[in-house]
CSV table of C-alpha atoms in Angstrom, one decimal:
chain,number,residue,atom,x,y,z
A,1278,MET,CA,16.7,-14.0,-20.9
A,1279,ALA,CA,13.2,-13.3,-22.2
A,1280,PRO,CA,11.0,-11.7,-19.6
A,1281,LEU,CA,8.2,-14.0,-18.4
A,1282,GLU,CA,4.8,-12.8,-19.1
A,1283,SER,CA,3.6,-11.3,-15.9
A,1284,ILE,CA,0.6,-12.6,-14.0
A,1285,PRO,CA,-2.3,-10.1,-13.9
A,1286,PRO,CA,-4.1,-9.4,-10.7
A,1287,PHE,CA,-6.7,-12.1,-10.1
A,1288,GLU,CA,-9.6,-9.7,-10.6
A,1289,ARG,CA,-8.5,-8.9,-14.2
A,1290,PHE,CA,-8.0,-12.6,-15.0
A,1291,TYR,CA,-11.4,-13.4,-13.5
A,1292,LEU,CA,-13.2,-10.7,-15.6
A,1293,ALA,CA,-11.5,-11.8,-18.7
A,1294,HIS,CA,-12.6,-15.5,-18.4
A,1295,ARG,CA,-15.6,-15.8,-16.2
A,1296,ASP,CA,-18.2,-15.7,-19.0
A,1297,GLU,CA,-16.6,-18.0,-21.5
A,1298,VAL,CA,-15.8,-20.5,-18.8
A,1299,TYR,CA,-19.5,-20.3,-17.7
A,1300,ARG,CA,-20.6,-20.9,-21.3
A,1301,TYR,CA,-18.3,-23.9,-21.6
A,1302,LEU,CA,-19.6,-25.4,-18.4
A,1303,ARG,CA,-23.2,-24.9,-19.5
A,1304,LYS,CA,-22.4,-26.9,-22.6
A,1305,LEU,CA,-20.9,-29.7,-20.6
A,1306,LEU,CA,-23.2,-29.7,-17.6
A,1307,GLY,CA,-26.4,-27.8,-18.5
A,1308,ALA,CA,-28.2,-26.6,-15.4
A,1309,ARG,CA,-25.5,-28.1,-13.2
A,1310,ALA,CA,-23.0,-25.5,-14.4
A,1311,GLU,CA,-23.4,-22.9,-11.7
A,1312,ASP,CA,-21.8,-24.8,-8.9
A,1313,ALA,CA,-19.0,-26.1,-11.2
A,1314,TRP,CA,-18.3,-22.6,-12.4
A,1315,GLN,CA,-17.9,-21.3,-8.8
A,1316,GLU,CA,-15.7,-24.3,-7.9
A,1317,THR,CA,-13.6,-23.6,-11.0
A,1318,PHE,CA,-12.7,-20.1,-10.0
A,1319,LEU,CA,-12.2,-21.0,-6.3
A,1320,ARG,CA,-9.7,-23.6,-7.4
A,1321,ALA,CA,-8.0,-21.1,-9.7
A,1322,LEU,CA,-7.9,-18.5,-6.9
A,1323,ARG,CA,-6.5,-21.1,-4.4
A,1324,ALA,CA,-3.6,-21.9,-6.8
A,1325,TYR,CA,-3.2,-18.3,-8.2
A,1326,ASP,CA,-0.3,-17.3,-5.9
A,1327,ARG,CA,1.7,-20.4,-6.9
A,1328,LEU,CA,1.6,-19.6,-10.7
A,1329,GLU,CA,5.1,-19.1,-12.1
A,1330,HIS,CA,4.2,-17.0,-15.1
A,1331,GLY,CA,1.2,-15.6,-16.9
A,1332,ARG,CA,1.3,-17.6,-20.1
A,1333,HIS,CA,-1.6,-19.9,-21.1
A,1334,LEU,CA,-3.9,-18.7,-18.3
A,1335,ARG,CA,-6.9,-19.2,-20.6
A,1336,ALA,CA,-6.0,-22.8,-21.3
A,1337,TRP,CA,-5.2,-23.2,-17.6
A,1338,VAL,CA,-8.6,-22.1,-16.4
A,1339,PHE,CA,-10.3,-24.3,-19.1
A,1340,THR,CA,-8.3,-27.2,-17.7
A,1341,ILE,CA,-9.6,-26.6,-14.2
A,1342,ALA,CA,-13.1,-26.2,-15.5
A,1343,THR,CA,-12.8,-29.5,-17.4
A,1344,ASN,CA,-11.5,-31.3,-14.3
A,1345,VAL,CA,-14.4,-30.0,-12.2
A,1346,ALA,CA,-16.9,-30.9,-14.9
A,1347,MET,CA,-15.5,-34.4,-15.3
A,1348,ASP,CA,-15.7,-35.0,-11.6
A,1349,GLU,CA,-19.3,-33.9,-11.7
A,1350,LEU,CA,-20.1,-36.1,-14.7
A,1351,ARG,CA,-18.4,-39.1,-13.2
A,1352,ALA,CA,-20.3,-38.6,-9.9
A,1353,ARG,CA,-23.6,-38.2,-11.7
A,1354,PRO,CA,-23.3,-39.4,-15.2
A,1355,SER,CA,-25.9,-38.1,-17.6
A,1356,ASP,CA,-25.2,-40.6,-20.3
A,1357,ASN,CA,-22.5,-43.2,-21.0
A,1358,LEU,CA,-22.0,-44.4,-24.5
A,1359,ALA,CA,-19.2,-46.8,-25.5
A,1360,PRO,CA,-16.2,-45.3,-27.2
A,1361,THR,CA,-15.7,-46.1,-30.9
A,1362,ARG,CA,-12.6,-46.9,-32.9
A,1363,GLU,CA,-12.6,-45.1,-36.2
A,1364,PRO,CA,-10.3,-42.9,-38.3
A,1365,ALA,CA,-9.8,-39.3,-37.1
A,1366,VAL,CA,-12.2,-36.7,-38.4
A,1367,GLU,CA,-12.0,-32.9,-38.2
A,1368,LEU,CA,-14.8,-30.4,-38.5
A,1369,ARG,CA,-14.9,-26.9,-40.0
A,1370,ARG,CA,-16.0,-24.1,-37.7
A,1371,ASP,CA,-19.2,-23.4,-39.6
A,1372,ALA,CA,-20.0,-27.1,-39.5
A,1373,PHE,CA,-19.5,-27.1,-35.8
A,1374,ARG,CA,-22.0,-24.2,-35.3
A,1375,GLU,CA,-24.6,-26.4,-37.0
A,1376,LEU,CA,-24.0,-29.3,-34.7
A,1377,GLU,CA,-23.2,-27.4,-31.5
A,1378,HIS,CA,-26.7,-27.8,-30.0
A,1379,LEU,CA,-26.2,-31.5,-30.0
A,1380,THR,CA,-23.1,-31.6,-27.9
A,1381,ASP,CA,-25.0,-32.3,-24.7
A,1382,ARG,CA,-25.8,-35.8,-26.1
A,1383,LEU,CA,-22.1,-36.7,-26.2
A,1384,PRO,CA,-20.4,-38.7,-23.4
A,1385,PRO,CA,-18.4,-36.4,-21.1
A,1386,THR,CA,-14.9,-36.8,-22.4
A,1387,GLU,CA,-16.0,-36.4,-26.1
A,1388,ARG,CA,-18.1,-33.5,-25.2
A,1389,ALA,CA,-15.3,-31.7,-23.5
A,1390,ALA,CA,-12.8,-32.5,-26.3
A,1391,VAL,CA,-15.2,-31.3,-29.0
A,1392,VAL,CA,-16.2,-28.1,-27.3
A,1393,LEU,CA,-12.7,-27.2,-26.4
A,1394,ARG,CA,-11.5,-27.9,-29.9
A,1395,TYR,CA,-14.2,-26.3,-32.0
A,1396,GLY,CA,-15.9,-24.0,-29.5
A,1397,TYR,CA,-12.8,-22.5,-27.9
A,1398,ASP,CA,-10.0,-23.2,-30.4
A,1399,LEU,CA,-7.7,-25.0,-28.0
A,1400,GLY,CA,-5.0,-27.2,-29.5
A,1401,TYR,CA,-4.9,-30.9,-28.8
A,1402,ALA,CA,-1.9,-30.6,-26.4
A,1403,GLN,CA,-4.0,-28.2,-24.3
A,1404,ILE,CA,-7.0,-30.4,-24.5
A,1405,ALA,CA,-4.9,-33.3,-23.4
A,1406,ASP,CA,-3.8,-31.3,-20.4
A,1407,ALA,CA,-7.4,-30.5,-19.6
A,1408,LEU,CA,-8.5,-34.1,-19.9
A,1409,GLY,CA,-5.5,-35.5,-18.2
A,1410,SER,CA,-4.9,-37.7,-21.1
A,1411,SER,CA,-2.4,-38.1,-24.0
A,1412,GLU,CA,-2.6,-35.9,-27.0
A,1413,GLU,CA,-3.5,-38.9,-29.1
A,1414,ALA,CA,-6.4,-39.7,-26.7
A,1415,ALA,CA,-7.6,-36.1,-26.9
A,1416,ARG,CA,-7.6,-36.2,-30.6
A,1417,ALA,CA,-9.4,-39.5,-30.6
A,1418,ALA,CA,-12.1,-38.2,-28.2
A,1419,ALA,CA,-12.7,-35.2,-30.3
A,1420,SER,CA,-12.8,-37.3,-33.5
A,1421,SER,CA,-15.2,-39.8,-32.0
A,1422,GLY,CA,-17.4,-36.9,-30.7
A,1423,VAL,CA,-17.6,-35.4,-34.2
A,1424,ARG,CA,-18.6,-38.6,-35.7
A,1425,ARG,CA,-21.3,-39.1,-33.1
A,1426,LEU,CA,-22.5,-35.5,-33.6
A,1427,ARG,CA,-22.9,-36.2,-37.3
A,1428,ARG,CA,-24.7,-39.4,-36.8
A,1429,THR,CA,-27.1,-37.7,-34.3
A,1430,HIS,CA,-27.6,-34.9,-36.7
A,1431,GLU,CA,-28.4,-37.3,-39.6
A,1432,HIS,CA,-30.7,-39.3,-37.4
A,1433,HIS,CA,-32.7,-36.1,-36.5
A,1434,ALA,CA,-32.5,-34.5,-40.0
B,1201,MET,CA,-24.4,-15.9,-22.2
B,1202,SER,CA,-22.9,-14.2,-19.2
B,1203,ILE,CA,-22.9,-15.1,-15.5
B,1204,THR,CA,-25.6,-13.5,-13.4
B,1205,PRO,CA,-24.8,-10.8,-10.8
B,1206,GLU,CA,-26.0,-13.2,-8.2
B,1207,LEU,CA,-23.6,-15.9,-9.2
B,1208,ASP,CA,-20.8,-13.3,-9.4
B,1209,ALA,CA,-21.6,-12.1,-5.9
B,1210,ARG,CA,-21.8,-15.6,-4.6
B,1211,PHE,CA,-18.3,-16.5,-5.9
B,1212,ARG,CA,-16.8,-13.3,-4.4
B,1213,ALA,CA,-18.4,-14.0,-1.0
B,1214,ALA,CA,-17.2,-17.6,-1.1
B,1215,ALA,CA,-13.7,-16.5,-1.9
B,1216,ILE,CA,-13.6,-14.0,1.0
B,1217,GLN,CA,-15.2,-16.6,3.3
B,1218,GLU,CA,-12.5,-19.1,2.5
B,1219,GLY,CA,-9.7,-16.6,3.2
B,1220,ILE,CA,-7.9,-17.1,-0.1
B,1221,VAL,CA,-7.8,-13.4,-1.1
B,1222,ASP,CA,-4.7,-11.2,-0.4
B,1223,VAL,CA,-6.5,-7.9,-0.8
B,1224,ARG,CA,-10.0,-6.9,-1.5
B,1225,TYR,CA,-11.2,-3.6,-2.8
B,1226,ASP,CA,-14.3,-1.7,-3.7
B,1227,VAL,CA,-15.3,1.7,-5.1
B,1228,VAL,CA,-17.5,3.9,-2.9
B,1229,ASP,CA,-19.0,7.3,-3.7
B,1230,SER,CA,-18.4,10.3,-1.4
B,1231,PRO,CA,-18.7,14.1,-1.3
B,1232,VAL,CA,-15.1,14.2,-2.5
B,1233,GLY,CA,-15.7,11.9,-5.4
B,1234,ASP,CA,-15.5,8.2,-6.0
B,1235,LEU,CA,-12.9,6.5,-3.7
B,1236,LEU,CA,-11.2,3.2,-4.0
B,1237,ILE,CA,-11.0,1.4,-0.6
B,1238,ALA,CA,-8.8,-1.7,-0.1
B,1239,ALA,CA,-8.3,-4.0,2.8
B,1240,THR,CA,-6.4,-7.1,3.8
B,1241,ASP,CA,-7.1,-9.5,6.6
B,1242,ARG,CA,-5.2,-7.1,8.9
B,1243,GLY,CA,-7.3,-4.1,8.1
B,1244,LEU,CA,-7.8,-1.1,5.9
B,1245,ALA,CA,-4.8,-0.7,3.6
B,1246,ARG,CA,-5.6,1.9,1.0
B,1247,ILE,CA,-7.9,4.8,0.1
B,1248,HIS,CA,-7.3,6.2,-3.4
B,1249,TYR,CA,-8.8,9.3,-4.9
B,1250,GLU,CA,-8.2,7.8,-8.3
B,1251,PRO,CA,-10.3,4.6,-8.2
B,1252,GLU,CA,-9.4,3.2,-11.7
B,1253,GLY,CA,-6.5,1.0,-12.5
B,1254,GLN,CA,-5.1,0.4,-9.0
B,1255,GLU,CA,-5.2,-3.4,-9.2
B,1256,ASP,CA,-1.6,-3.7,-10.3
B,1257,GLU,CA,-0.3,-1.6,-7.4
B,1258,LEU,CA,-2.5,-3.6,-5.0
B,1259,ALA,CA,-1.1,-6.9,-6.4
B,1260,ARG,CA,2.5,-5.6,-6.2
B,1261,VAL,CA,2.2,-4.6,-2.6
B,1262,PHE,CA,-0.2,-7.2,-1.1
B,1263,GLY,CA,-0.2,-10.2,-3.5
B,1264,LEU,CA,-1.8,-11.3,-6.8
B,1265,ARG,CA,-5.0,-12.5,-5.3
B,1266,VAL,CA,-6.8,-9.2,-5.7
B,1267,LEU,CA,-10.6,-9.4,-5.7
B,1268,ARG,CA,-13.3,-6.7,-5.8
B,1269,SER,CA,-15.7,-7.3,-2.9
B,1270,PRO,CA,-17.9,-5.1,-0.7
B,1271,LEU,CA,-16.2,-3.6,2.3
B,1272,ASP,CA,-19.2,-2.8,4.4
B,1273,ASP,CA,-17.4,-1.7,7.6
B,1274,VAL,CA,-15.2,0.8,5.8
B,1275,ARG,CA,-18.1,2.1,3.8
B,1276,ARG,CA,-20.2,2.6,6.9
B,1277,GLU,CA,-17.5,4.5,8.8
B,1278,LEU,CA,-16.8,6.7,5.8
B,1279,ASP,CA,-20.5,7.5,5.4
B,1280,GLU,CA,-20.8,8.3,9.1
B,1281,TYR,CA,-17.8,10.6,8.8
B,1282,PHE,CA,-19.1,12.4,5.8
B,1283,GLU,CA,-22.5,12.8,7.4
B,1284,GLY,CA,-20.7,14.5,10.4
B,1285,HIS,CA,-21.6,11.7,12.8
B,1286,ARG,CA,-18.1,10.3,13.3
B,1287,ARG,CA,-15.0,12.1,14.5
B,1288,GLU,CA,-12.6,9.1,14.8
B,1289,PHE,CA,-12.3,5.9,12.8
B,1290,ASP,CA,-12.4,2.6,14.6
B,1291,LEU,CA,-11.1,0.6,11.6
B,1292,PRO,CA,-8.0,-1.6,12.1
B,1293,LEU,CA,-5.3,-0.4,9.6
B,1294,ASP,CA,-2.8,-2.5,7.6
B,1295,LEU,CA,0.0,0.1,7.4
B,1296,ARG,CA,3.1,-1.4,6.0
B,1297,VAL,CA,5.3,1.7,6.5
B,1298,ALA,CA,8.4,1.8,8.7
B,1299,GLY,CA,11.1,4.2,9.9
B,1300,PHE,CA,10.6,8.0,9.5
B,1301,ASN,CA,7.5,7.6,7.2
B,1302,GLY,CA,5.9,5.3,9.8
B,1303,ASP,CA,6.7,7.7,12.6
B,1304,VAL,CA,5.2,10.6,10.7
B,1305,LEU,CA,2.0,8.7,9.9
B,1306,THR,CA,1.6,7.5,13.5
B,1307,GLU,CA,1.9,11.2,14.6
B,1308,LEU,CA,-0.5,12.2,11.9
B,1309,ALA,CA,-3.1,9.8,13.2
B,1310,ARG,CA,-3.0,11.7,16.5
B,1311,VAL,CA,-4.0,15.1,15.0
B,1312,PRO,CA,-7.5,15.6,16.3
B,1313,TYR,CA,-10.7,16.1,14.3
B,1314,GLY,CA,-11.3,19.7,13.3
B,1315,VAL,CA,-7.7,20.8,14.2
B,1316,THR,CA,-5.0,21.9,11.7
B,1317,THR,CA,-1.3,21.8,12.3
B,1318,THR,CA,1.7,22.5,10.1
B,1319,TYR,CA,4.2,20.3,8.3
B,1320,GLY,CA,6.9,21.8,10.5
B,1321,ALA,CA,5.0,21.0,13.7
B,1322,LEU,CA,4.5,17.4,12.6
B,1323,ALA,CA,8.2,17.2,11.8
B,1324,ALA,CA,9.1,18.5,15.2
B,1325,LYS,CA,6.8,15.9,16.8
B,1326,VAL,CA,8.8,13.1,15.3
B,1327,GLY,CA,12.1,14.7,16.4
B,1328,HIS,CA,13.2,16.2,13.0
B,1329,PRO,CA,12.1,19.9,13.3
B,1330,ARG,CA,13.8,20.8,10.0
B,1331,ALA,CA,12.1,18.0,8.0
B,1332,ALA,CA,9.0,19.9,7.0
B,1333,ARG,CA,9.6,19.2,3.4
B,1334,ALA,CA,10.1,15.4,4.0
B,1335,VAL,CA,6.9,15.4,6.0
B,1336,GLY,CA,5.2,16.9,3.0
B,1337,MET,CA,6.4,14.0,0.9
B,1338,VAL,CA,5.0,11.5,3.4
B,1339,MET,CA,1.7,13.3,3.2
B,1340,ASN,CA,1.8,13.2,-0.5
B,1341,ARG,CA,2.2,9.4,-0.4
B,1342,ASN,CA,-0.3,8.8,2.4
B,1343,PRO,CA,-1.7,5.4,1.7
B,1344,ILE,CA,-5.0,6.0,3.7
B,1345,PRO,CA,-6.0,9.6,3.3
B,1346,ILE,CA,-9.1,10.9,5.2
B,1347,VAL,CA,-8.6,8.1,7.8
B,1348,LEU,CA,-5.0,9.2,8.3
B,1349,PRO,CA,-5.9,12.9,8.2
B,1350,CYS,CA,-3.3,14.6,6.0
B,1351,HIS,CA,-6.0,17.1,5.1
B,1352,ARG,CA,-5.4,18.6,8.6
B,1353,ILE,CA,-1.8,19.5,7.7
B,1354,VAL,CA,-1.3,23.0,6.3
B,1355,GLY,CA,1.6,25.4,5.4
B,1356,ALA,CA,3.4,27.5,8.0
B,1357,ASN,CA,1.6,30.6,6.8
B,1358,GLY,CA,-1.8,28.9,7.1
B,1359,SER,CA,-2.2,28.2,3.4
B,1360,LEU,CA,-3.7,24.9,2.4
B,1361,THR,CA,-0.7,24.1,0.2
B,1362,GLY,CA,-1.4,20.8,-1.6
B,1363,TYR,CA,-3.5,17.6,-1.3
B,1364,GLY,CA,-3.5,14.3,-3.1
B,1365,GLY,CA,-7.3,14.5,-3.7
B,1366,GLY,CA,-7.0,18.1,-4.9
B,1367,LEU,CA,-7.4,21.3,-2.9
B,1368,PRO,CA,-11.2,21.5,-3.2
B,1369,ALA,CA,-11.4,18.1,-1.4
B,1370,LYS,CA,-9.0,19.3,1.3
B,1371,LYS,CA,-11.1,22.4,1.8
B,1372,LEU,CA,-14.3,20.4,1.9
B,1373,LEU,CA,-13.0,18.0,4.6
B,1374,LEU,CA,-11.8,20.8,6.8
B,1375,GLU,CA,-15.1,22.6,6.5
B,1376,LEU,CA,-16.9,19.4,7.3
B,1377,GLU,CA,-14.9,19.1,10.4
B,1378,GLY,CA,-15.5,22.8,11.3
B,1379,ALA,CA,-11.8,23.7,11.2
B,1380,THR,CA,-10.9,27.3,11.1
B,1381,LEU,CA,-9.7,27.9,7.5
B,1382,PRO,CA,-7.1,30.5,6.6
B,1383,LEU,CA,-8.6,33.4,4.6
């Protein structure tokens, strides 16, 4: 039997992820990120002694952060644009860097999907977990977000 | 972009406040070098002369929810002790040691400030007069040195023998307490 990856002491997990989770929440929530960041790590700490192994801890904490951010955005929506139905598009990393500053104009789910995919390199299965949706829906949200980013970019260019 | 020290401190305080931490620790400076101090809800659980890299051991013994956080009560009593203003510690202890080792540490805690005794005498106190060497092993693994004063235990000939924090630290603590040192 392969040994399970052991779970690090919480302090080490916290130091490894606190800054990138904060940057992620800043992208989703702007100035509202601080409370969401604290809530994210409190939720992680509450659940930490029930973890069964130490795999995917990074994806796990991003999932928690996404849940906290979605709750916050649903409670106080910053914008709400209708979803679109168009073919899937992907983005190269360098292209994302050019568009990254526009992500705060996306609706919450698209914003989370795009940032997790292109900003943090998470796979669609992990993004689906984070969003509490199907993998297909996660892919669609990212795709729709990319198209919207491009339109916004062209509009401002 | 990194989190601010204020945000970091606020999270750590909220976690302690909520009672979801198994063991908290901090590093404090002292005349015998930097010390790691660790405590649970029950009390002071560890003092280490080697402050780096103890998180795994803390997690193994007390639980995974290990968090660095100020331990003001412990720091204050240690400061008072090192300034010579405190002869006994009032801190509650979380001592998860049973049997012979537990008996030895309980007797050790009774050795008064500024007084030295021998490994053999301590062994006799717990009813095993020939167990001086085993007592030495218990001293060597003392989870809370300074507060549980293993520095007050010396060899039968009066020599300092050994100490987890190094012999200079043992000498410094005994001098601080005004104990009569062997020549």
